[in-house]
Amino acid sequence: MHRRLRQFRFVLLSTLLGLGLAPISAAQDSACKQVRVAGPESYPPFVWYNEPGPEIDGVGVALVKKALEGTGTQVISVKTSAWNRTIARTVAGEIDVLAALYKTDERSKALHFIGPYGTERTAVVSRAALGLNVSDLSQLGGLYGGAAQGDSRGDFVEGELKSLNVIRAPHVRLLFAMLKAERLDYMLVGEFSGLVRRDFSILEDPALKVDVLSEPTEGVYLAVSRQSACFDVIRGPIEKALTDAAGARLDAMKADALARFRQGPLRKAPAPKP
C-alpha cells in the first residue's frame, strides 16, 4: 500500500514537472525577494516621491507594504523620468506594481487592477484672462490645450479629447510653464495629481483659473503587471490588504498621507525654454 502511494506521488510529481507546474512556488519565492513599485511623481495622497531621494510614499505604497509585511519581500522604489515610460516598463514586467492608476480597457490587457481605493475628477486649468467657466470639454473647442504623456484621463475624457486641439508634453511641470508663458490656453490635470503639488501652486496663482469637471469621476487603482514574476504571489495579498483597509481606516490613511506630503519641502518649477 505504502509502495503504491509512493509510486503515485512520483508519477504525479513527474506529470506536474512536465507541465511546468510543480516548481512555481519555489521559483516565485526566489524571484520575489523584491517587489518594484512606482507611481506618478506627485499624486498625493495616493503616491509621491520624497526629494531628493527616490523613496516612494503614499496610501498606495502603504497598502503594498502592508500586503507583503512579514513575507521577507522588500518593497523598493523605482523612479523613471516620464510617466509614459513608467507605464511601458510596468507593462513589460520591469516594474511589478503601479501604486496609483486609472483603469482603462487598453491598460487592462497588460495590467491587473485592484480597487479602486480612491476617486478623482479632471480639472481644466486655464489662463484667467480668458474668462472661461468650463463645465464641459466641448467648451474648449478652438482653444489650444495640453495634457501629460501617458496620463490618461479615463476612456470617456480621452474620447472627448480627440475632437480638441490638445498636445502631449512629457511632464505636467512643462505644461504649467507653457501655460504661464501663454503658449497654452489650458491644461488638463487630475484634481490631485495636478492641483496638489510641491513644485508649483496652481490654486494660489491669480493668473490661473481652475474648473473641476463634475463628471466623470474616475477610480484610482493599484495595478499589478501581468508580466511580473511575482504576479501570482502578490496579487492576492494586495487585494486582501485593500479589503482589510476599507472604510474609515482607508480614509484615515489618506488624511495622514496628505498631511505628510504637505510637511515636505517645496521645489521650484522650471521656467520654459525660449
Coordinates of C-alpha atoms in Angstrom, one line a residue:
M1 CA 0.0 0.0 0.0
H2 CA 2.7 2.5 1.0
R3 CA 4.8 1.5 -2.0
R4 CA 1.9 2.2 -4.4
L5 CA 1.3 5.6 -2.7
R6 CA 4.9 6.5 -3.2
Q7 CA 4.7 5.4 -6.8
F8 CA 1.5 7.5 -7.3
R9 CA 3.3 10.6 -5.8
F10 CA 6.2 10.0 -8.0
V11 CA 4.0 9.9 -11.2
L12 CA 2.0 12.9 -10.0
L13 CA 5.2 14.9 -9.4
S14 CA 6.6 13.9 -12.8
T15 CA 3.4 15.0 -14.5
L16 CA 3.4 18.4 -12.8
L17 CA 7.1 18.9 -13.7
G18 CA 6.3 18.0 -17.3
L19 CA 3.6 20.7 -17.3
G20 CA 5.8 23.2 -15.6
L21 CA 3.5 23.5 -12.6
A22 CA 5.4 21.9 -9.7
P23 CA 8.3 24.4 -9.4
I24 CA 6.0 27.5 -9.4
S25 CA 6.1 28.2 -5.7
A26 CA 9.8 27.7 -5.4
A27 CA 10.5 29.8 -8.5
Q28 CA 8.2 32.6 -7.4
D29 CA 9.7 32.6 -3.9
S30 CA 13.2 33.1 -5.3
A31 CA 12.1 35.6 -7.8
C32 CA 10.0 37.7 -5.4
K33 CA 12.5 38.8 -2.8
Q34 CA 12.0 42.3 -4.1
V35 CA 8.8 43.9 -5.4
R36 CA 9.4 47.1 -7.5
V37 CA 6.8 49.8 -7.0
A38 CA 6.4 53.0 -9.0
G39 CA 3.8 55.7 -9.5
P40 CA 3.3 59.3 -10.6
E41 CA 5.9 61.7 -9.3
S42 CA 3.3 63.8 -7.3
Y43 CA -0.1 62.3 -6.7
P44 CA -1.0 62.8 -3.0
P45 CA -2.5 61.2 -1.1
F46 CA -2.1 58.2 -3.3
V47 CA 1.6 58.3 -4.1
W48 CA 4.5 60.6 -4.4
Y49 CA 8.3 60.6 -4.3
N50 CA 10.2 62.3 -1.5
E51 CA 13.0 64.6 -2.6
P52 CA 15.9 64.5 -3.1
G53 CA 16.0 60.7 -2.8
P54 CA 13.9 58.2 -4.8
E55 CA 11.9 57.0 -1.8
I56 CA 8.2 56.5 -2.6
D57 CA 5.3 57.3 -0.2
G58 CA 1.5 57.4 -0.1
V59 CA -1.6 55.3 0.5
G60 CA -1.0 53.0 -2.4
V61 CA 2.6 52.3 -1.3
A62 CA 1.4 51.7 2.3
L63 CA -1.1 49.1 1.0
V64 CA 1.5 47.2 -0.9
K65 CA 3.9 47.2 2.1
K66 CA 1.1 46.0 4.4
A67 CA 0.2 43.2 2.0
L68 CA 3.8 41.9 2.0
E69 CA 4.5 42.5 5.7
G70 CA 6.2 39.5 7.3
T71 CA 6.9 37.8 4.0
G72 CA 10.5 38.8 3.8
T73 CA 9.8 40.6 0.5
Q74 CA 11.4 44.0 0.2
V75 CA 9.4 46.8 -1.4
I76 CA 11.7 49.1 -3.4
S77 CA 11.0 52.3 -5.2
V78 CA 11.5 52.7 -8.9
K79 CA 11.6 56.2 -10.5
T80 CA 11.6 57.0 -14.2
S81 CA 11.8 60.4 -15.9
A82 CA 8.5 60.2 -17.8
W83 CA 5.1 58.7 -16.8
N84 CA 4.5 57.1 -20.2
R85 CA 7.9 55.4 -19.8
T86 CA 6.9 54.2 -16.3
I87 CA 3.8 52.6 -17.7
A88 CA 5.7 50.9 -20.5
R89 CA 8.2 49.4 -18.1
T90 CA 5.3 48.1 -15.9
V91 CA 3.6 46.5 -19.0
A92 CA 6.9 44.8 -19.7
G93 CA 7.3 43.5 -16.2
E94 CA 10.3 45.6 -15.3
I95 CA 8.1 47.2 -12.6
D96 CA 5.8 45.0 -10.6
V97 CA 3.2 47.4 -9.2
L98 CA 1.9 50.9 -10.0
A99 CA 0.6 52.5 -6.8
A100 CA -2.0 54.7 -8.5
L101 CA -3.5 54.5 -11.9
Y102 CA -6.8 55.0 -13.8
K103 CA -8.3 51.8 -15.2
T104 CA -8.9 51.7 -19.0
D105 CA -9.8 48.9 -21.3
E106 CA -6.4 49.1 -23.1
R107 CA -4.4 49.1 -19.8
S108 CA -6.4 46.1 -18.5
K109 CA -4.9 43.9 -21.2
A110 CA -1.5 44.1 -19.6
L111 CA -2.2 45.1 -16.0
H112 CA -4.4 43.6 -13.3
F113 CA -6.3 46.3 -11.5
I114 CA -7.1 46.2 -7.7
G115 CA -9.5 48.6 -6.2
P116 CA -10.4 51.3 -6.6
Y117 CA -9.2 52.8 -3.4
G118 CA -9.8 56.4 -4.3
T119 CA -11.5 58.6 -6.9
E120 CA -10.5 61.7 -8.9
R121 CA -12.1 64.1 -11.4
T122 CA -10.4 66.0 -14.2
A123 CA -9.5 69.7 -13.7
V124 CA -9.3 72.2 -16.5
V125 CA -6.6 74.8 -15.6
S126 CA -6.9 77.9 -17.9
R127 CA -5.4 81.4 -18.2
A128 CA -7.6 83.6 -16.0
A129 CA -7.5 86.3 -18.7
L130 CA -9.6 84.1 -21.0
G131 CA -12.5 84.3 -18.6
L132 CA -13.5 80.7 -19.0
N133 CA -16.1 78.8 -16.9
V134 CA -15.7 75.3 -18.1
S135 CA -18.3 72.7 -17.2
D136 CA -18.0 70.6 -20.3
L137 CA -15.0 69.8 -22.5
S138 CA -16.9 70.9 -25.6
Q139 CA -16.5 74.5 -24.4
L140 CA -12.7 74.2 -25.2
G141 CA -13.2 74.0 -29.0
G142 CA -11.0 76.5 -30.8
L143 CA -8.5 76.8 -27.9
Y144 CA -5.0 75.3 -27.6
G145 CA -4.6 72.9 -24.7
G146 CA -2.2 70.3 -23.2
A147 CA -2.0 67.1 -21.2
A148 CA 0.8 65.0 -19.9
Q149 CA 2.0 62.0 -22.0
G150 CA 0.7 58.7 -20.6
D151 CA -1.7 60.5 -18.2
S152 CA -5.0 59.0 -19.3
R153 CA -8.0 60.9 -18.1
G154 CA -10.1 57.8 -18.5
D155 CA -11.8 56.3 -21.5
F156 CA -14.6 58.9 -21.7
V157 CA -12.4 62.0 -21.4
E158 CA -9.8 60.6 -23.8
G159 CA -12.6 60.1 -26.4
E160 CA -13.7 63.7 -26.0
L161 CA -10.1 64.9 -26.5
K162 CA -10.0 63.5 -30.0
S163 CA -12.1 66.5 -31.2
L164 CA -9.9 69.1 -29.4
N165 CA -6.6 70.7 -30.1
V166 CA -4.5 69.1 -27.3
I167 CA -0.8 68.5 -27.3
R168 CA 1.0 65.9 -25.1
A169 CA 4.0 67.1 -23.1
P170 CA 6.5 64.8 -21.2
H171 CA 5.5 66.3 -17.8
V172 CA 2.9 68.4 -16.1
R173 CA 5.6 70.9 -15.0
L174 CA 6.3 71.7 -18.6
L175 CA 2.6 72.2 -19.3
F176 CA 2.5 74.6 -16.3
A177 CA 5.4 76.5 -17.7
M178 CA 3.9 76.7 -21.1
L179 CA 0.6 77.9 -19.6
K180 CA 2.3 80.6 -17.6
A181 CA 4.2 81.7 -20.8
E182 CA 0.8 81.9 -22.6
R183 CA 1.8 79.1 -25.0
L184 CA -1.2 77.2 -24.0
D185 CA -4.8 78.3 -23.2
Y186 CA -5.4 75.5 -20.8
M187 CA -4.1 72.2 -19.5
L188 CA -5.9 69.1 -18.2
V189 CA -4.8 67.5 -15.0
G190 CA -6.2 65.4 -12.1
E191 CA -7.7 67.3 -9.2
F192 CA -4.9 65.6 -7.0
S193 CA -2.1 65.0 -9.4
G194 CA -2.2 68.5 -10.9
L195 CA -3.5 70.7 -8.1
V196 CA -1.8 69.4 -5.0
R197 CA 2.0 69.8 -5.6
R198 CA 5.2 70.9 -4.1
D199 CA 6.9 72.4 -7.2
F200 CA 4.2 74.9 -8.1
S201 CA 0.9 76.1 -6.8
I202 CA -2.0 76.4 -9.3
L203 CA -4.7 77.1 -6.7
E204 CA -2.9 80.2 -5.4
D205 CA -1.9 81.7 -8.7
P206 CA -4.1 84.6 -9.7
A207 CA -3.2 84.3 -13.3
L208 CA -4.8 80.9 -13.5
K209 CA -8.4 79.6 -13.1
V210 CA -9.4 76.1 -12.2
D211 CA -12.6 74.3 -13.2
V212 CA -13.1 70.8 -11.9
L213 CA -15.5 68.8 -14.1
S214 CA -18.3 67.2 -12.1
E215 CA -18.3 64.2 -14.5
P216 CA -16.8 61.7 -15.0
T217 CA -15.3 60.5 -11.7
E218 CA -12.5 58.0 -12.3
G219 CA -11.4 55.4 -9.8
V220 CA -7.7 55.3 -8.6
Y221 CA -6.4 51.7 -8.6
L222 CA -3.4 49.7 -7.7
A223 CA -2.1 47.9 -10.9
V224 CA 0.0 44.7 -11.0
S225 CA 1.9 43.9 -14.1
R226 CA 0.7 40.6 -15.7
Q227 CA 4.3 40.1 -16.8
S228 CA 5.7 40.4 -13.3
A229 CA 7.5 37.3 -12.0
C230 CA 5.7 38.0 -8.7
F231 CA 2.2 38.3 -10.2
D232 CA 0.6 35.2 -8.7
V233 CA 2.4 35.8 -5.3
I234 CA 1.5 39.4 -4.7
R235 CA -1.9 39.8 -6.3
G236 CA -4.0 38.0 -3.6
P237 CA -2.3 39.7 -0.6
I238 CA -2.6 43.1 -2.1
E239 CA -6.3 42.5 -2.7
K240 CA -6.7 41.4 0.9
A241 CA -4.8 44.4 2.2
L242 CA -7.2 46.7 0.4
T243 CA -10.3 44.9 1.6
D244 CA -9.0 45.0 5.2
A245 CA -8.4 48.8 5.0
A246 CA -11.8 49.7 3.5
G247 CA -13.9 52.4 5.1
A248 CA -12.9 54.6 7.9
R249 CA -9.4 53.1 8.1
L250 CA -8.7 53.9 4.5
D251 CA -10.0 57.5 4.9
A252 CA -7.6 57.9 7.9
M253 CA -4.7 56.6 5.8
K254 CA -5.5 59.2 3.1
A255 CA -5.7 62.0 5.7
D256 CA -2.4 61.0 7.3
A257 CA -0.7 60.7 3.9
L258 CA -1.8 64.1 2.7
A259 CA -0.5 65.7 6.0
R260 CA 2.9 64.0 5.4
F261 CA 3.0 65.3 1.9
R262 CA 2.2 68.9 2.9
Q263 CA 5.0 68.8 5.5
G264 CA 7.6 68.2 2.8
P265 CA 9.9 70.8 1.2
L266 CA 8.8 72.9 -1.8
R267 CA 10.6 72.7 -5.1
K268 CA 10.9 75.4 -7.7
A269 CA 9.2 74.7 -11.1
P270 CA 11.4 75.1 -14.2
A271 CA 11.0 78.1 -16.5
P272 CA 10.0 77.4 -20.1
K273 CA 12.8 77.3 -22.7
P274 CA 12.7 80.2 -25.1

